[in-house]
Amino acid sequence: MSDTQSAIRIPVNEDKPKLFVFVLLENFTMLSFASAVECLRIANRMAGRDLYDWRLIGEGGTYVSCSAGAQFTLDGDLDELRREDTLVICSGIDVQAATTKKLLGWLRREARKGMMVGGLCTAAFTLAKAGLLDGKKATIHWENQDSFTEEFEDVTLTKSVFVVDGNRMTTAGGTSSIDLMLKLIADDQGEEMANSVADQLIYSSIRTDQDTQRLSVPTRIGVRHPKLSQVIQMMERNIEEPISPSTLAKDVGMSTRQLERLFRRYLNRSPKRYYMELRLQKARNLLMQTDMSVINVALACGFASPSHFSKCYRAHYDTTPYRERGSHAARLSI
C-alpha cells in the first residue's frame, strides 16, 4: 500500500458496501457512466476495502449499447431495489426514445421508497418525465436545455455542472459525473478520500455545484470584448422575444453603427445575422428533441409566422423545419 493510501483513515466497520444501481438506457453516454464507476472503484482501492458496490441493470436485463456502439452486459432487469440503494439513470442521445412507459412506471414505484435517485447527462429528462424533479432544481447537458425548459415548467433548470436537491441528483454530462461522485464520496468518507480519488484520476480542478457547464461567452467566441459579451448574453436570454439592434446598442452604451462595426470586426457578421443564427439553433434543438409543433417552435424562437420561420430555416440549414422533423423521426424509428 502506498503512503497516500496508508494516510487515509477509514472507520473500521463490517457494514456492507453502499450499492449504486446504474440503469443503462439505449445509447447512453459512456464517458458519463464510466467516470462515475471509476470514482467508486478508485475509492475502494484507496480504502483497501469495498466501500462501494454497483450493479448494471436495464430494460430487458440482457445487454445495452452505448452511443459509441460498444455493448454492455447487464446484471439484471428493472428489479425491485432497497431504500438504501442509490439509483442512477444513465442516458445520452435520443433520450426521449429510450424513456419508455415501462421504465417510467418502474422508476416512479422505486422512487416512492425515498431512495437517492440521480440522472447522468441527459437523464434529467427521464427523471422529469417521471415527475421526480417537480419543484426541484436540476441540470442537463446544455444541448438539451432549450427543449427541457419548454417541456418541464415545474423544474428549476440551472446551468450548473451538477445539482443535488434533496434526494435528487442530476449532472450535465461528460466529466461532470466525476464532480458529483467526488462530492458524494466526500460526504460519505471525508474530503481527504475525495481528494485522493481526484489525484488518482489526474483531476486537478474539482468543480462544485456553483460551476457552470458551458464556457463563458468570451471564451466560447474567442473574443474578450466586454460590450460584445454583454450583447450576446442579452441575445441568448431573449430568444422568444428578440431585442432590436438599436435597443441592444443603447443598453451597452453605444450607437447602432458602433455595434454593427463591433460584430463585423470580431464575428464577421451583423448583429441581426448573429441573433438569427442563435434563434435558428434553438429552433433546431426543439425540432430534434421535442414533440412541439413547428408553429410552436417558431413562436418559441421569436418568429411571428411559420412561413417566415420556414424561409429562414431553409436559408440557413438547406432544409425545411418539417423535413428536419420528419428525418429525425425516421432515424428514431430505425
Tab-separated table of C-alpha atoms in Angstrom:
chain	number	residue	atom	x	y	z
A	1	MET	CA	0.000	0.000	0.000
A	2	SER	CA	1.319	3.471	-0.932
A	3	ASP	CA	1.925	6.310	1.559
A	4	THR	CA	-1.141	8.072	0.173
A	5	GLN	CA	-3.318	5.057	0.797
A	6	SER	CA	-1.996	4.426	4.284
A	7	ALA	CA	-2.571	8.075	5.244
A	8	ILE	CA	-6.302	7.779	4.647
A	9	ARG	CA	-8.076	6.582	7.732
A	10	ILE	CA	-11.311	4.719	7.121
A	11	PRO	CA	-13.505	3.880	10.092
A	12	VAL	CA	-13.384	0.140	10.641
A	13	ASN	CA	-16.828	-1.428	10.356
A	14	GLU	CA	-18.291	-4.525	8.793
A	15	ASP	CA	-21.166	-2.778	7.027
A	16	LYS	CA	-21.945	-3.913	3.520
A	17	PRO	CA	-20.704	-1.674	0.737
A	18	LYS	CA	-23.025	1.106	-0.369
A	19	LEU	CA	-24.750	-0.080	-3.549
A	20	PHE	CA	-25.124	2.069	-6.666
A	21	VAL	CA	-27.584	0.701	-9.205
A	22	PHE	CA	-26.892	2.094	-12.677
A	23	VAL	CA	-29.770	1.888	-15.136
A	24	LEU	CA	-28.283	1.986	-18.627
A	25	LEU	CA	-30.584	3.334	-21.335
A	26	GLU	CA	-30.010	2.611	-25.009
A	27	ASN	CA	-27.398	4.986	-26.494
A	28	PHE	CA	-26.180	6.106	-23.066
A	29	THR	CA	-23.010	8.212	-22.909
A	30	MET	CA	-20.081	6.001	-21.930
A	31	LEU	CA	-17.945	8.865	-20.593
A	32	SER	CA	-20.547	9.932	-18.032
A	33	PHE	CA	-21.160	6.376	-16.867
A	34	ALA	CA	-17.504	5.303	-16.798
A	35	SER	CA	-16.471	8.451	-14.923
A	36	ALA	CA	-18.961	7.669	-12.159
A	37	VAL	CA	-17.976	3.999	-11.818
A	38	GLU	CA	-14.254	4.755	-11.869
A	39	CYS	CA	-14.640	7.111	-8.905
A	40	LEU	CA	-16.252	4.307	-6.896
A	41	ARG	CA	-13.635	1.765	-7.958
A	42	ILE	CA	-10.750	4.056	-7.048
A	43	ALA	CA	-12.329	4.891	-3.671
A	44	ASN	CA	-12.402	1.155	-2.913
A	45	ARG	CA	-8.763	0.816	-3.934
A	46	MET	CA	-7.649	3.772	-1.844
A	47	ALA	CA	-9.549	2.460	1.179
A	48	GLY	CA	-8.223	-1.062	0.812
A	49	ARG	CA	-11.756	-2.450	1.092
A	50	ASP	CA	-15.118	-2.248	-0.630
A	51	LEU	CA	-16.784	0.995	0.347
A	52	TYR	CA	-18.992	0.794	-2.732
A	53	ASP	CA	-20.524	-1.814	-4.976
A	54	TRP	CA	-22.510	-1.380	-8.181
A	55	ARG	CA	-24.881	-3.231	-10.479
A	56	LEU	CA	-25.824	-2.553	-14.080
A	57	ILE	CA	-29.450	-3.071	-14.971
A	58	GLY	CA	-31.763	-2.111	-17.791
A	59	GLU	CA	-34.987	-2.881	-19.545
A	60	GLY	CA	-34.857	-6.480	-20.752
A	61	GLY	CA	-31.935	-7.380	-18.493
A	62	THR	CA	-29.636	-8.673	-21.249
A	63	TYR	CA	-27.388	-6.048	-22.835
A	64	VAL	CA	-27.438	-2.425	-23.958
A	65	SER	CA	-25.331	-0.354	-26.349
A	66	CYS	CA	-23.757	2.987	-25.571
A	67	SER	CA	-23.694	5.835	-28.096
A	68	ALA	CA	-20.183	4.778	-29.187
A	69	GLY	CA	-21.527	1.361	-30.230
A	70	ALA	CA	-19.974	-0.780	-27.503
A	71	GLN	CA	-22.306	-3.313	-25.856
A	72	PHE	CA	-22.566	-3.802	-22.107
A	73	THR	CA	-23.866	-6.954	-20.463
A	74	LEU	CA	-26.432	-6.177	-17.792
A	75	ASP	CA	-26.633	-7.766	-14.356
A	76	GLY	CA	-30.408	-7.778	-14.377
A	77	ASP	CA	-33.736	-6.319	-15.442
A	78	LEU	CA	-35.639	-3.479	-13.794
A	79	ASP	CA	-35.834	-5.326	-10.487
A	80	GLU	CA	-37.040	-4.186	-7.082
A	81	LEU	CA	-34.446	-2.172	-5.157
A	82	ARG	CA	-33.857	-1.377	-1.488
A	83	ARG	CA	-34.457	2.025	0.039
A	84	GLU	CA	-30.781	2.345	0.984
A	85	ASP	CA	-29.603	1.818	-2.621
A	86	THR	CA	-28.620	4.757	-4.818
A	87	LEU	CA	-30.328	4.657	-8.205
A	88	VAL	CA	-28.592	6.351	-11.155
A	89	ILE	CA	-30.099	6.626	-14.634
A	90	CYS	CA	-27.526	6.863	-17.448
A	91	SER	CA	-28.605	8.158	-20.829
A	92	GLY	CA	-27.273	10.044	-23.818
A	93	ILE	CA	-28.547	10.756	-27.307
A	94	ASP	CA	-32.218	10.127	-28.203
A	95	VAL	CA	-33.172	10.003	-24.530
A	96	GLN	CA	-36.841	10.526	-25.450
A	97	ALA	CA	-36.928	7.249	-27.373
A	98	ALA	CA	-35.132	5.390	-24.571
A	99	THR	CA	-37.548	6.685	-21.908
A	100	THR	CA	-40.246	4.035	-22.220
A	101	LYS	CA	-43.548	3.706	-20.346
A	102	LYS	CA	-42.247	0.595	-18.594
A	103	LEU	CA	-39.149	2.451	-17.398
A	104	LEU	CA	-41.189	5.420	-16.150
A	105	GLY	CA	-43.614	3.210	-14.236
A	106	TRP	CA	-40.784	1.293	-12.595
A	107	LEU	CA	-38.904	4.483	-11.780
A	108	ARG	CA	-41.922	6.072	-10.091
A	109	ARG	CA	-42.515	2.954	-7.973
A	110	GLU	CA	-38.907	2.699	-6.832
A	111	ALA	CA	-38.593	6.430	-6.131
A	112	ARG	CA	-41.567	6.245	-3.744
A	113	LYS	CA	-39.291	4.316	-1.385
A	114	GLY	CA	-37.396	7.549	-0.730
A	115	MET	CA	-34.028	6.480	-2.138
A	116	MET	CA	-31.467	8.782	-3.738
A	117	VAL	CA	-32.154	8.989	-7.466
A	118	GLY	CA	-29.753	10.541	-9.965
A	119	GLY	CA	-29.578	11.206	-13.666
A	120	LEU	CA	-26.344	11.482	-15.665
A	121	CYS	CA	-26.013	13.525	-18.869
A	122	THR	CA	-29.487	13.752	-20.462
A	123	ALA	CA	-31.196	11.524	-17.870
A	124	ALA	CA	-32.705	14.562	-16.148
A	125	PHE	CA	-35.257	14.267	-18.965
A	126	THR	CA	-36.207	10.770	-17.779
A	127	LEU	CA	-36.462	11.867	-14.152
A	128	ALA	CA	-38.564	14.891	-15.111
A	129	LYS	CA	-40.819	12.787	-17.345
A	130	ALA	CA	-41.473	10.551	-14.339
A	131	GLY	CA	-42.361	13.628	-12.261
A	132	LEU	CA	-39.395	13.143	-9.936
A	133	LEU	CA	-37.978	16.639	-10.442
A	134	ASP	CA	-41.149	18.674	-9.930
A	135	GLY	CA	-40.354	21.579	-7.607
A	136	LYS	CA	-36.648	20.672	-7.692
A	137	LYS	CA	-33.517	22.260	-9.095
A	138	ALA	CA	-31.801	20.251	-11.810
A	139	THR	CA	-29.343	20.424	-14.674
A	140	ILE	CA	-28.964	18.732	-18.051
A	141	HIS	CA	-26.472	18.863	-20.907
A	142	TRP	CA	-26.507	22.362	-22.427
A	143	GLU	CA	-27.589	20.991	-25.814
A	144	ASN	CA	-30.852	19.780	-24.251
A	145	GLN	CA	-31.612	22.817	-22.102
A	146	ASP	CA	-33.923	24.560	-24.581
A	147	SER	CA	-36.173	21.549	-25.083
A	148	PHE	CA	-36.159	20.708	-21.363
A	149	THR	CA	-37.249	24.216	-20.394
A	150	GLU	CA	-40.133	24.110	-22.872
A	151	GLU	CA	-41.412	20.736	-21.630
A	152	PHE	CA	-40.897	20.827	-17.856
A	153	GLU	CA	-42.101	24.106	-16.382
A	154	ASP	CA	-42.201	22.742	-12.816
A	155	VAL	CA	-38.439	22.086	-12.753
A	156	THR	CA	-35.964	24.868	-11.969
A	157	LEU	CA	-33.273	24.262	-14.558
A	158	THR	CA	-29.762	25.568	-13.860
A	159	LYS	CA	-26.578	25.669	-15.918
A	160	SER	CA	-24.535	24.007	-13.148
A	161	VAL	CA	-22.273	21.041	-13.860
A	162	PHE	CA	-24.266	19.070	-11.291
A	163	VAL	CA	-27.116	19.636	-8.852
A	164	VAL	CA	-28.068	17.826	-5.652
A	165	ASP	CA	-31.502	18.852	-4.395
A	166	GLY	CA	-32.679	16.674	-1.539
A	167	ASN	CA	-32.697	13.081	-2.730
A	168	ARG	CA	-32.418	14.010	-6.415
A	169	MET	CA	-29.131	14.387	-8.323
A	170	THR	CA	-28.515	15.466	-11.906
A	171	THR	CA	-25.397	16.123	-13.950
A	172	ALA	CA	-24.706	17.944	-17.202
A	173	GLY	CA	-22.839	15.051	-18.801
A	174	GLY	CA	-19.230	14.426	-19.725
A	175	THR	CA	-16.819	14.693	-16.832
A	176	SER	CA	-19.416	16.291	-14.540
A	177	SER	CA	-20.111	12.768	-13.246
A	178	ILE	CA	-16.693	12.929	-11.598
A	179	ASP	CA	-17.590	16.121	-9.747
A	180	LEU	CA	-20.843	14.649	-8.457
A	181	MET	CA	-19.243	11.396	-7.335
A	182	LEU	CA	-16.394	13.215	-5.606
A	183	LYS	CA	-18.975	15.194	-3.645
A	184	LEU	CA	-20.809	12.001	-2.645
A	185	ILE	CA	-17.538	10.337	-1.639
A	186	ALA	CA	-16.566	13.417	0.393
A	187	ASP	CA	-19.952	13.327	2.150
A	188	ASP	CA	-19.538	9.607	2.923
A	189	GLN	CA	-15.823	9.296	3.621
A	190	GLY	CA	-14.416	12.795	4.027
A	191	GLU	CA	-12.633	15.341	1.862
A	192	GLU	CA	-9.297	13.540	2.136
A	193	MET	CA	-10.654	10.451	0.429
A	194	ALA	CA	-12.345	12.511	-2.310
A	195	ASN	CA	-9.118	14.413	-2.949
A	196	SER	CA	-7.163	11.170	-3.177
A	197	VAL	CA	-9.611	9.816	-5.757
A	198	ALA	CA	-9.242	13.049	-7.738
A	199	ASP	CA	-5.456	12.718	-7.605
A	200	GLN	CA	-5.645	9.189	-8.987
A	201	LEU	CA	-7.797	10.483	-11.848
A	202	ILE	CA	-5.306	13.328	-12.515
A	203	TYR	CA	-8.335	15.549	-11.939
A	204	SER	CA	-6.779	18.747	-10.699
A	205	SER	CA	-9.766	21.108	-10.705
A	206	ILE	CA	-12.712	19.723	-8.767
A	207	ARG	CA	-15.888	21.653	-9.595
A	208	THR	CA	-18.808	22.372	-7.280
A	209	ASP	CA	-22.493	22.863	-7.987
A	210	GLN	CA	-21.711	26.577	-8.338
A	211	ASP	CA	-19.670	25.970	-11.509
A	212	THR	CA	-21.445	26.276	-14.843
A	213	GLN	CA	-21.132	23.739	-17.651
A	214	ARG	CA	-20.647	25.990	-20.666
A	215	LEU	CA	-17.674	28.186	-21.365
A	216	SER	CA	-18.082	31.901	-20.786
A	217	VAL	CA	-19.119	33.941	-23.816
A	218	PRO	CA	-15.615	35.449	-24.314
A	219	THR	CA	-14.016	32.004	-24.234
A	220	ARG	CA	-16.655	30.464	-26.476
A	221	ILE	CA	-16.436	33.083	-29.229
A	222	GLY	CA	-12.714	33.692	-28.797
A	223	VAL	CA	-13.196	37.404	-28.201
A	224	ARG	CA	-12.643	39.265	-24.965
A	225	HIS	CA	-14.617	42.438	-25.554
A	226	PRO	CA	-16.886	43.224	-22.579
A	227	LYS	CA	-19.632	45.035	-24.506
A	228	LEU	CA	-19.772	42.373	-27.204
A	229	SER	CA	-20.111	39.707	-24.492
A	230	GLN	CA	-22.920	41.686	-22.825
A	231	VAL	CA	-24.864	41.948	-26.056
A	232	ILE	CA	-24.505	38.238	-26.858
A	233	GLN	CA	-25.670	37.317	-23.363
A	234	MET	CA	-28.746	39.521	-23.818
A	235	MET	CA	-29.432	37.844	-27.149
A	236	GLU	CA	-29.157	34.359	-25.613
A	237	ARG	CA	-31.568	35.313	-22.812
A	238	ASN	CA	-34.147	36.804	-25.171
A	239	ILE	CA	-34.784	34.292	-27.941
A	240	GLU	CA	-38.588	34.187	-27.766
A	241	GLU	CA	-38.896	37.978	-27.871
A	242	PRO	CA	-35.865	39.284	-29.794
A	243	ILE	CA	-34.500	42.723	-28.931
A	244	SER	CA	-33.779	45.186	-31.715
A	245	PRO	CA	-30.128	46.054	-32.505
A	246	SER	CA	-30.806	49.695	-31.582
A	247	THR	CA	-32.067	48.684	-28.114
A	248	LEU	CA	-29.146	46.294	-27.604
A	249	ALA	CA	-26.707	49.042	-28.549
A	250	LYS	CA	-28.380	51.546	-26.235
A	251	ASP	CA	-28.305	49.081	-23.311
A	252	VAL	CA	-24.497	48.803	-23.534
A	253	GLY	CA	-23.916	52.496	-24.135
A	254	MET	CA	-23.079	52.640	-27.837
A	255	SER	CA	-24.688	53.579	-31.124
A	256	THR	CA	-26.238	51.082	-33.517
A	257	ARG	CA	-23.490	51.807	-36.022
A	258	GLN	CA	-20.799	51.115	-33.406
A	259	LEU	CA	-22.486	47.820	-32.564
A	260	GLU	CA	-22.565	46.889	-36.244
A	261	ARG	CA	-18.852	47.586	-36.577
A	262	LEU	CA	-18.092	45.573	-33.425
A	263	PHE	CA	-19.879	42.467	-34.756
A	264	ARG	CA	-18.330	42.844	-38.207
A	265	ARG	CA	-14.843	43.182	-36.764
A	266	TYR	CA	-14.940	40.261	-34.341
A	267	LEU	CA	-17.601	37.893	-35.736
A	268	ASN	CA	-17.706	38.792	-39.427
A	269	ARG	CA	-21.496	39.151	-39.429
A	270	SER	CA	-24.099	41.701	-38.446
A	271	PRO	CA	-25.820	41.663	-35.030
A	272	LYS	CA	-29.068	40.818	-36.820
A	273	ARG	CA	-27.479	37.820	-38.564
A	274	TYR	CA	-25.816	36.554	-35.388
A	275	TYR	CA	-29.117	36.848	-33.487
A	276	MET	CA	-30.918	34.951	-36.267
A	277	GLU	CA	-28.375	32.121	-36.072
A	278	LEU	CA	-28.915	31.822	-32.302
A	279	ARG	CA	-32.677	31.625	-32.798
A	280	LEU	CA	-32.397	29.054	-35.572
A	281	GLN	CA	-30.025	26.937	-33.482
A	282	LYS	CA	-32.560	26.848	-30.662
A	283	ALA	CA	-35.300	26.034	-33.172
A	284	ARG	CA	-33.314	23.082	-34.485
A	285	ASN	CA	-32.782	21.785	-30.951
A	286	LEU	CA	-36.523	21.965	-30.282
A	287	LEU	CA	-37.390	20.237	-33.558
A	288	MET	CA	-34.927	17.421	-32.874
A	289	GLN	CA	-35.600	16.955	-29.172
A	290	THR	CA	-39.294	17.690	-28.557
A	291	ASP	CA	-42.715	16.919	-29.985
A	292	MET	CA	-43.598	20.610	-30.194
A	293	SER	CA	-45.428	21.576	-33.374
A	294	VAL	CA	-43.469	23.557	-35.955
A	295	ILE	CA	-45.742	26.549	-35.272
A	296	ASN	CA	-44.968	26.457	-31.546
A	297	VAL	CA	-41.256	26.074	-32.247
A	298	ALA	CA	-41.440	29.147	-34.466
A	299	LEU	CA	-43.157	31.171	-31.729
A	300	ALA	CA	-40.698	29.977	-29.067
A	301	CYS	CA	-37.844	31.263	-31.205
A	302	GLY	CA	-39.285	34.682	-31.965
A	303	PHE	CA	-40.806	34.105	-35.418
A	304	ALA	CA	-44.188	35.717	-35.961
A	305	SER	CA	-45.255	33.355	-38.747
A	306	PRO	CA	-44.479	29.758	-39.784
A	307	SER	CA	-43.782	30.872	-43.348
A	308	HIS	CA	-41.086	33.344	-42.271
A	309	PHE	CA	-39.624	30.725	-39.955
A	310	SER	CA	-39.549	28.134	-42.740
A	311	LYS	CA	-37.911	30.575	-45.161
A	312	CYS	CA	-35.159	31.496	-42.664
A	313	TYR	CA	-34.632	27.871	-41.642
A	314	ARG	CA	-34.242	26.716	-45.245
A	315	ALA	CA	-31.777	29.517	-45.991
A	316	HIS	CA	-29.585	28.508	-43.042
A	317	TYR	CA	-29.896	24.685	-42.934
A	318	ASP	CA	-30.841	23.958	-46.554
A	319	THR	CA	-33.955	22.070	-45.475
A	320	THR	CA	-37.365	22.967	-44.084
A	321	PRO	CA	-38.420	22.585	-40.428
A	322	TYR	CA	-40.971	19.973	-41.497
A	323	ARG	CA	-38.375	17.880	-43.309
A	324	GLU	CA	-35.972	18.232	-40.380
A	325	ARG	CA	-38.632	16.917	-38.027
A	326	GLY	CA	-39.540	14.093	-40.430
A	327	SER	CA	-35.949	12.942	-40.996
A	328	HIS	CA	-35.275	12.885	-37.249
A	329	ALA	CA	-38.431	10.819	-36.615
A	330	ALA	CA	-37.335	8.396	-39.321
A	331	ARG	CA	-33.919	7.945	-37.686
A	332	LEU	CA	-35.551	7.199	-34.345
A	333	SER	CA	-37.800	4.534	-35.890
A	334	ILE	CA	-34.928	2.601	-37.500
